Coordinates of C-alpha atoms and ligand atoms in Angstrom, one line a residue:
X1 CA 135.7 -19.0 117.8
X2 CA 137.5 -15.7 117.9
X3 CA 137.8 -14.5 121.5
X4 CA 138.6 -10.8 122.1
X5 CA 138.2 -10.4 125.9
X6 CA 141.2 -9.1 127.7
X7 CA 143.9 -11.6 128.8
X8 CA 146.9 -11.2 131.0
X9 CA 149.8 -13.3 132.0
X10 CA 153.3 -13.1 133.5
X11 CA 155.4 -13.5 130.3
X12 CA 158.7 -14.1 132.0
X13 CA 159.9 -17.4 133.5
X14 CA 158.9 -18.4 137.0
X15 CA 161.4 -17.4 139.7
X16 CA 163.3 -14.2 140.4
X17 CA 164.9 -12.0 137.8
X18 CA 166.0 -8.4 137.2
X19 CA 163.0 -7.8 135.2
X20 CA 159.5 -9.3 135.1
X21 CA 157.0 -8.8 132.3
X22 CA 153.3 -8.8 132.5
X23 CA 151.7 -9.1 129.0
X24 CA 148.2 -8.1 128.4
X25 CA 146.2 -8.3 125.1
X26 CA 142.6 -7.2 124.2
X27 CA 140.5 -4.5 122.7
X28 CA 140.9 -0.7 123.6
X29 CA 143.3 -1.1 126.3
X30 CA 144.3 2.5 126.6
X31 CA 142.0 3.0 129.6
X32 CA 143.4 -0.1 131.1
X33 CA 147.0 1.3 130.9
X34 CA 145.8 4.5 132.4
X35 CA 144.1 2.8 135.2
X36 CA 147.2 0.9 136.2
X37 CA 150.0 3.4 135.6
X38 CA 148.1 6.7 135.9
X39 CA 149.7 7.6 132.6
X40 CA 148.5 7.7 128.9
X41 CA 151.4 5.7 127.3
X42 CA 152.5 6.8 123.7
X43 CA 152.3 3.9 121.2
X44 CA 155.5 2.0 121.0
X45 CA 157.5 4.2 123.5
X46 CA 158.7 3.1 126.9
X47 CA 156.9 5.2 129.6
X48 CA 158.1 5.1 133.1
X49 CA 155.3 4.9 135.6
X50 CA 154.3 3.7 139.0
X51 CA 151.9 0.6 138.9
X52 CA 149.2 1.3 141.6
X53 CA 146.7 -0.8 143.3
X54 CA 143.1 -0.1 143.7
X55 CA 143.8 2.1 146.8
X56 CA 146.4 4.0 144.9
X57 CA 149.2 2.3 146.8
X58 CA 152.4 1.5 144.9
X59 CA 152.7 -2.1 143.7
X60 CA 155.9 -1.6 141.7
X61 CA 157.4 0.9 139.4
X62 CA 158.7 0.2 135.9
X63 CA 158.0 0.7 132.1
X64 CA 154.6 0.5 130.3
X65 CA 154.7 -0.3 126.7
X66 CA 151.6 0.1 124.5
X67 CA 151.2 -1.5 121.2
X68 CA 148.0 -0.4 119.6
X69 CA 146.2 -2.8 117.3
X70 CA 146.9 -4.1 114.7
X71 CA 150.7 -3.4 115.1
X72 CA 151.3 -5.9 117.9
X73 CA 152.2 -9.5 118.5
X74 CA 148.5 -10.6 118.7
X75 CA 147.1 -8.1 116.3
X76 CA 145.1 -6.6 119.3
X77 CA 146.0 -3.9 121.7
X78 CA 148.9 -5.1 123.7
X79 CA 150.4 -3.8 126.9
X80 CA 153.5 -4.9 128.6
X81 CA 154.2 -3.9 132.1
X82 CA 157.9 -4.4 132.9
X83 CA 158.6 -4.3 136.7
X84 CA 160.8 -6.1 138.9
X85 CA 161.2 -9.9 138.5
X86 CA 160.0 -11.1 141.8
X87 CA 157.2 -13.7 142.1
X88 CA 155.2 -11.8 144.7
X89 CA 155.3 -8.4 143.0
X90 CA 154.4 -10.0 139.7
X91 CA 151.5 -11.9 141.3
X92 CA 150.2 -8.7 142.8
X93 CA 150.5 -6.9 139.5
X94 CA 148.6 -9.7 137.7
X95 CA 145.8 -9.7 140.3
X96 CA 145.5 -6.0 139.8
X97 CA 145.1 -6.8 136.0
X98 CA 142.3 -9.2 136.9
X99 CA 140.6 -6.7 139.0
X100 CA 140.7 -4.3 136.0
X101 CA 138.7 -6.9 133.9
X102 CA 141.5 -9.1 132.5
X103 CA 141.3 -12.8 132.6
X104 CA 144.3 -15.1 133.1
X105 CA 145.6 -16.2 129.7
X106 CA 145.7 -19.8 128.9
X107 CA 148.9 -21.5 127.6
X108 CA 149.7 -20.3 124.1
X109 CA 146.8 -17.9 124.0
X110 CA 148.8 -14.8 122.9
X111 CA 150.2 -16.8 120.1
X112 CA 146.9 -18.4 119.2
X113 CA 145.4 -14.9 118.8
X114 CA 148.3 -13.8 116.7
X115 CA 147.4 -16.8 114.5
X116 CA 143.7 -16.0 114.5
X117 CA 144.5 -12.3 113.5
X118 CA 146.7 -13.6 110.8
X119 CA 150.0 -12.3 112.1
X120 CA 151.4 -15.8 111.9
X121 CA 150.5 -19.0 110.0
X122 CA 150.3 -22.2 112.1
X123 CA 153.7 -23.5 111.2
X124 CA 155.2 -20.2 112.4
X125 CA 153.0 -20.2 115.5
X126 CA 154.5 -23.7 116.3
X127 CA 158.0 -22.6 115.8
X128 CA 157.4 -19.9 118.5
X129 CA 157.1 -22.8 121.0
X130 CA 160.0 -24.8 119.3
X131 CA 162.2 -21.6 119.7
X132 CA 161.4 -21.4 123.3
X133 CA 161.9 -25.2 123.8
X134 CA 165.1 -25.4 121.6
X135 CA 167.7 -27.6 123.3
X136 CA 170.6 -26.6 121.2
X137 CA 171.9 -23.6 119.2
X138 CA 171.2 -25.4 115.9
X139 CA 167.6 -26.1 117.0
X140 CA 167.0 -22.6 117.9
X141 CA 168.4 -21.4 114.6
X142 CA 166.1 -23.6 112.5
X143 CA 163.1 -22.6 114.8
X144 CA 163.9 -19.0 114.0
X145 CA 164.0 -19.9 110.2
X146 CA 160.7 -21.4 110.5
X147 CA 159.4 -18.5 112.5
X148 CA 160.5 -16.0 109.8
X149 CA 158.5 -18.0 107.3
X150 CA 160.9 -20.1 105.3
X151 CA 159.2 -23.1 105.7
X152 CA 155.8 -21.7 105.2
X153 CA 156.9 -19.9 102.0
X154 CA 158.0 -23.2 100.5
X155 CA 154.6 -24.8 101.4
X156 CA 152.8 -21.8 100.0
X157 CA 154.7 -22.0 96.8
X158 CA 153.8 -25.7 96.3
X159 CA 150.2 -24.9 97.2
X160 CA 150.2 -22.2 94.5
X161 CA 151.6 -24.7 92.0
X162 CA 148.9 -27.2 92.9
X163 CA 146.2 -24.5 92.5
X164 CA 147.5 -23.8 89.0
X165 CA 147.5 -27.3 87.9
X166 CA 144.2 -27.9 89.4
X167 CA 142.8 -25.1 87.3
X168 CA 144.2 -26.7 84.2
X169 CA 142.8 -30.1 85.0
X170 CA 139.4 -28.9 86.1
X171 CA 139.1 -26.7 83.0
X172 CA 139.0 -30.0 80.9
X173 CA 136.4 -31.3 83.3
X174 CA 134.1 -28.2 82.8
X175 CA 134.7 -28.1 79.0
X176 CA 134.9 -31.8 77.9
X177 CA 135.6 -30.5 74.3
X178 CA 138.9 -29.5 75.6
X179 CA 140.4 -32.7 76.3
X180 CA 143.6 -34.6 76.8
X181 CA 145.2 -32.7 74.1
X182 CA 144.6 -29.6 76.0
X183 CA 146.5 -31.0 79.1
X184 CA 149.3 -32.3 76.9
X185 CA 149.7 -28.9 75.2
X186 CA 149.9 -27.3 78.8
X187 CA 152.4 -29.9 79.9
X188 CA 150.2 -30.8 82.9
X189 CA 152.3 -34.0 83.4
X190 CA 155.6 -32.1 83.4
X191 CA 154.1 -29.6 86.0
X192 CA 153.1 -32.6 88.1
X193 CA 156.5 -34.0 88.0
X194 CA 158.0 -30.7 89.0
X195 CA 155.7 -30.4 91.9
X196 CA 156.4 -33.9 93.0
X197 CA 160.3 -33.2 93.0
X198 CA 159.8 -30.0 95.0
X199 CA 157.6 -31.8 97.5
X200 CA 160.3 -34.4 97.9
X201 CA 162.9 -31.7 98.6
X202 CA 160.7 -30.3 101.1
X203 CA 160.1 -33.7 102.7
X204 CA 163.8 -34.1 103.2
X205 CA 164.5 -30.7 104.8
X206 CA 161.5 -31.1 107.0
X207 CA 162.8 -34.5 108.1
X208 CA 166.0 -32.9 109.0
X209 CA 164.1 -30.3 111.1
X210 CA 162.1 -32.9 112.9
X211 CA 165.4 -34.6 113.8
X212 CA 166.7 -31.3 115.2
X213 CA 163.6 -31.1 117.3
X214 CA 163.0 -34.5 118.5
X215 CA 166.3 -36.2 118.0
X216 CA 166.8 -39.9 118.2
X217 CA 166.2 -42.5 120.9
X218 CA 169.0 -44.9 121.5
X219 CA 169.0 -47.7 123.7
X220 CA 172.4 -48.5 125.3
X221 CA 173.3 -52.1 125.9
X222 CA 176.5 -53.1 127.7
X223 CA 177.8 -55.2 130.7
X224 CA 179.2 -53.3 133.7
X225 CA 182.8 -52.0 133.1
X226 CA 182.7 -52.2 129.2
X227 CA 183.0 -48.4 129.2
X228 CA 179.4 -47.0 128.8
X229 CA 180.0 -43.9 131.1
X230 CA 183.4 -43.2 129.5
X231 CA 181.8 -43.5 126.0
X232 CA 179.0 -41.1 126.9
X233 CA 181.3 -38.5 128.3
X234 CA 183.4 -38.8 125.1
X235 CA 180.4 -38.3 122.9
X236 CA 179.1 -35.4 124.8
X237 CA 182.4 -33.8 124.3
X238 CA 182.6 -30.1 125.0
X239 CA 179.1 -29.6 123.6
X240 CA 177.4 -27.9 126.4
X241 CA 173.9 -29.4 127.2
X242 CA 171.4 -26.7 128.1
X243 CA 170.0 -27.7 131.3
X244 CA 166.9 -26.0 132.9
X245 CA 165.4 -26.6 136.2
X246 CA 161.8 -26.9 135.3
X247 CA 159.5 -27.6 138.1
X248 CA 157.9 -31.1 137.8
X249 CA 160.7 -32.7 135.7
X250 CA 162.6 -35.1 137.9
X251 CA 166.0 -36.3 136.8
X252 CA 165.9 -39.7 135.5
X253 CA 169.2 -41.5 136.2
X254 CA 168.4 -44.2 133.5
X255 CA 168.3 -41.6 130.8
X256 CA 170.9 -39.3 129.4
X257 CA 170.7 -36.5 126.9
X258 CA 173.6 -35.6 124.6
X259 CA 173.9 -33.5 121.5
X260 CA 175.7 -34.3 118.3
X261 CA 175.8 -31.3 116.2
X262 CA 172.9 -30.0 117.9
X263 CA 170.9 -33.2 117.4
X264 CA 169.4 -34.4 120.7
X265 CA 170.3 -38.2 121.4
X266 CA 168.1 -39.6 124.2
X267 CA 170.1 -42.4 125.6
X268 CA 168.4 -45.1 127.6
X269 CA 170.7 -47.3 129.7
X270 CA 169.4 -50.9 129.9
X271 CA 171.6 -51.4 133.0
X272 CA 168.6 -50.1 134.8
X273 CA 166.3 -52.8 133.4
X274 CA 167.3 -55.6 135.7
X275 CA 164.4 -57.3 137.6
X276 CA 163.5 -55.7 141.0
X277 CA 160.9 -55.9 143.8
X278 CA 161.5 -52.4 144.9
X279 CA 158.2 -50.4 143.9
X280 CA 159.8 -47.1 143.4
X281 CA 162.4 -48.8 141.2
X282 CA 159.7 -50.7 139.3
X283 CA 158.0 -47.5 138.3
X284 CA 161.3 -46.3 136.9
X285 CA 161.8 -49.5 135.0
X286 CA 158.3 -49.5 133.6
X287 CA 159.1 -45.9 132.2
X288 CA 162.3 -47.0 130.9
X289 CA 160.7 -49.9 129.0
X290 CA 158.2 -47.5 127.6
X291 CA 161.1 -45.4 126.3
X292 CA 162.9 -48.5 125.0
X293 CA 160.0 -49.3 122.9
X294 CA 160.1 -46.0 121.1
X295 CA 163.9 -46.6 120.3
X296 CA 165.3 -45.7 116.9
X297 CA 168.6 -47.5 117.4
X298 CA 170.2 -50.1 119.7
X299 CA 173.8 -49.1 120.6
X300 CA 175.6 -52.2 121.8
X301 CA 179.0 -51.7 123.7
X302 CA 181.1 -54.7 124.1
X303 CA 184.7 -55.2 125.2
X304 CA 186.8 -55.6 122.1
X305 CA 188.6 -58.5 123.7
X306 CA 185.3 -60.5 124.5
X307 CA 182.8 -59.4 121.9
X308 CA 179.1 -60.1 122.4
X309 CA 178.3 -62.0 125.6
X310 CA 175.4 -64.3 126.6
X311 CA 174.1 -61.5 128.8
X312 CA 174.1 -59.1 126.0
X313 CA 172.2 -61.5 123.8
X314 CA 169.7 -61.9 126.5
X315 CA 169.0 -58.2 126.7
X316 CA 169.0 -57.8 123.0
X317 CA 166.3 -60.5 122.6
X318 CA 163.9 -58.2 124.7
X319 CA 164.5 -55.1 122.6
X320 CA 162.4 -53.9 119.6
X321 CA 163.7 -54.7 116.1
X322 CA 165.4 -51.5 115.3
X323 CA 168.8 -51.1 113.6
X324 CA 171.8 -51.9 115.7
X325 CA 175.2 -50.4 116.0
X326 CA 177.9 -52.4 117.8
X327 CA 180.9 -50.6 119.4
X328 CA 183.9 -52.6 120.3
X329 CA 185.5 -50.7 123.1
X330 CA 189.0 -50.9 124.6
X331 CA 191.0 -51.5 121.5
X332 CA 194.0 -50.1 123.2
X333 CA 193.9 -53.5 125.2
X334 CA 193.2 -55.7 122.1
X335 CA 194.9 -56.3 118.8
X336 CA 192.2 -54.7 116.8
X337 CA 193.0 -51.3 115.4
X338 CA 190.7 -48.3 115.0
X339 CA 188.2 -49.2 112.2
X340 CA 184.5 -49.7 111.2
X341 CA 183.0 -52.2 109.0
X342 CA 179.6 -53.6 108.0
X343 CA 178.8 -57.2 109.1
X344 CA 175.5 -58.9 108.1
X345 CA 174.2 -55.5 107.3
X346 CA 175.0 -53.9 110.6
X347 CA 177.7 -51.6 111.4
X348 CA 180.6 -52.3 114.0
X349 CA 183.0 -49.6 115.1
X350 CA 186.3 -50.4 117.1
X351 CA 187.5 -47.6 119.5
X352 CA 188.8 -46.6 122.8
X353 CA 186.6 -44.6 125.0
X354 CA 189.2 -43.9 127.5
X355 CA 191.6 -42.5 125.0
X356 CA 189.0 -41.0 122.7
X357 CA 190.4 -42.7 119.7
X358 CA 187.6 -43.5 117.2
X359 CA 185.1 -41.5 119.0
X360 CA 184.7 -39.1 116.0
X361 CA 184.1 -42.1 113.7
X362 CA 181.4 -43.3 116.1
X363 CA 179.8 -39.8 116.1
X364 CA 179.7 -39.6 112.3
X365 CA 178.2 -43.2 112.3
X366 CA 175.5 -42.1 114.7
X367 CA 174.7 -38.9 112.8
X368 CA 174.4 -41.0 109.6
X369 CA 172.2 -43.5 111.3
X370 CA 170.0 -40.6 112.5
X371 CA 169.8 -39.5 108.8
X372 CA 171.5 -36.2 109.4
X373 CA 173.0 -34.5 106.4
X374 CA 175.0 -31.5 107.5
X375 CA 174.0 -28.3 105.6
X376 CA 172.6 -25.0 106.0
X377 CA 168.9 -23.9 105.7
X378 CA 167.2 -26.5 107.9
X379 CA 163.9 -25.3 109.2
X380 CA 162.0 -26.6 112.2
X381 CA 159.3 -29.0 111.4
X382 CA 157.1 -31.4 113.4
X383 CA 155.7 -34.9 113.1
X384 CA 152.4 -33.3 112.1
X385 CA 154.0 -31.5 109.1
X386 CA 155.9 -34.6 108.1
X387 CA 152.6 -36.7 108.0
X388 CA 150.9 -33.9 105.9
X389 CA 153.8 -33.8 103.4
X390 CA 153.8 -37.6 103.1
X391 CA 150.1 -37.8 102.6
X392 CA 150.4 -35.0 100.0
X393 CA 153.2 -36.9 98.3
X394 CA 151.0 -40.0 98.1
X395 CA 148.1 -38.1 96.5
X396 CA 150.5 -36.8 94.0
X397 CA 151.8 -40.0 93.2
X398 CA 148.3 -41.4 92.7
X399 CA 147.5 -38.4 90.4
X400 CA 150.6 -39.2 88.4
X401 CA 149.5 -42.8 88.0
X402 CA 146.1 -42.1 87.0
X403 CA 146.5 -42.0 83.3
X404 CA 143.6 -40.4 81.5
X405 CA 141.1 -40.4 84.5
X406 CA 140.8 -36.8 84.7
X407 CA 138.2 -36.7 87.4
X408 CA 140.4 -38.9 89.5
X409 CA 143.4 -36.7 89.0
X410 CA 141.5 -33.5 89.9
X411 CA 140.4 -35.2 93.1
X412 CA 143.8 -36.3 94.1
X413 CA 145.3 -33.0 93.4
X414 CA 142.6 -31.4 95.6
X415 CA 143.4 -33.8 98.4
X416 CA 147.2 -33.0 98.1
X417 CA 146.5 -29.3 98.2
X418 CA 144.3 -29.7 101.4
X419 CA 147.1 -31.7 103.1
X420 CA 149.6 -29.0 102.4
X421 CA 147.5 -26.2 103.5
X422 CA 146.8 -27.9 106.8
X423 CA 150.6 -27.2 107.6
X424 CA 150.1 -23.6 107.6
X425 CA 146.7 -23.8 109.2
X426 CA 144.4 -22.9 106.2
X427 CA 142.0 -25.9 107.0
X428 CA 142.6 -27.0 110.6
X429 CA 140.2 -28.5 113.0
X430 CA 139.5 -26.5 116.3
X431 CA 140.5 -29.5 118.4
X432 CA 143.8 -29.7 116.6
X433 CA 144.5 -25.8 117.3
X434 CA 143.4 -26.4 120.8
X435 CA 145.9 -29.3 121.1
X436 CA 148.8 -27.3 119.5
X437 CA 148.5 -24.3 121.6
X438 CA 147.8 -26.1 124.9
X439 CA 151.4 -27.2 124.8
X440 CA 152.8 -23.6 124.9
X441 CA 153.9 -22.1 128.1
X442 CA 151.6 -19.6 129.8
X443 CA 152.5 -15.9 128.7
X444 CA 153.5 -16.9 125.2
Ligands
GDP1 P1 180.6 -48.7 132.5 O1 180.5 -49.5 133.8 O2 180.2 -49.4 131.2 O3 179.9 -47.4 132.6 O4 182.2 -48.4 132.4 P2 183.1 -47.2 132.8 O5 183.0 -46.3 131.6 O6 182.8 -46.7 134.0 O7 184.6 -47.9 132.5 C1 184.9 -49.0 133.3 C2 186.4 -49.0 133.4 O8 186.9 -49.2 132.0 C3 186.9 -47.7 133.9 O9 188.1 -48.1 134.6 C4 187.4 -47.2 132.6 O10 188.6 -46.3 132.7 C5 187.8 -48.3 131.8 N1 187.7 -47.9 130.2 C6 186.8 -47.4 129.6 N2 187.1 -47.3 128.4 C7 188.3 -47.8 128.2 C8 189.3 -48.0 127.0 O11 188.9 -47.6 126.0 N3 190.4 -48.5 127.4 C9 190.8 -49.0 128.5 N4 192.1 -49.4 128.7 N5 190.0 -48.8 129.6 C10 188.7 -48.3 129.4
ZN2 ZN1 174.3 -29.8 122.7

């Protein structure tokens, strides 16, 4: 349901800052702006004003920006009050907005209104959150590409192609005298093949985008002193992790986050998995096991002089059956030179973490394992998008295999179109929308 009541929120991050912004969206907000600032702001111009309380006492002074509908982020009237970025003053200003009839915005509600008013499609709206949450420059770039509509426009092109093909196929259903020959003349099969190829290209790029967003979970196995910390420091290199202090996120010493070419690698250290009776530690261990079970890769680190030990085998036996990469460290102390090779279908890399030799080799190997192919033009995508693309691909492959069962083909094409349209939000259930927007921060 489309709501149009007035909503307000502090749009800037919590804490102190030079400037703090309150954003308000709703219908006919000019009187609202007037009430709070005593001025009639010009559209899209900065107006300097005092923000006043009910009793006319000054709360703050700053800029009023007024964006009349429909030329605003939400498509409604939007007002931004830019004052001083202190929590107390912003709270007071927000309280004043509520007295004037606004309601506190829910997480993502501004973006949801932008979606409802056709300012953004759903994939673009999701990329707003992904841009804000981007943990690397590469992730931010790809989120921006999705926000500007590159991903959506590829999806839309495919949907259009599907619609055209459906019209052909359904025409033969409506007019049985125009039969198979008609479809052959129109090269329906060739069109279907081209659509499937385009879809599979889209699937690859979306997979890359998902990787940039979600990264890869790596379980690190290795005995004390084999060089785990040294290796992690080397891998992290001089890529600066973007660390933010968000209330409620406690640092978890059993996990590390590093980035390789912008791809987040979530490292889980099994050293923390030993048996314990300490309750606090137990909770940490349970959480670590939960993370371990979502692992994409096991990174086994051994001393090149000893190879895999019995203790390693014991831990490995408890881990999920995911691909394994074995790193033989400290080659400077062994006879083995810098190298990599496949043994029984698994990669082994020999290196020296202390000296940094071979770390690049490992980095490339990890990126390869993750499925990363360096290249421009990756756009941000989510698991939800990948699933829809996969389902669409399956419907198209059923259609391609259906031979002369025209009705069956028509139905599969319709289902494929439905899946793709769900990406941009053309057919989307309300509860899915609620779920997507509830993960946004407040004020966005
Ligand atoms: P962790 O306990 O597995 O985290 O191991 P550390 O990274 O703390 O390393 C243990 C010791 O091994 C330290 O003294 C490191 O300097 C040393 N070390 C790590 N990597 C190498 C290496 O490639 N060659 C040599 N010679 N020593 C290393
Ligand atoms: Zn990074």
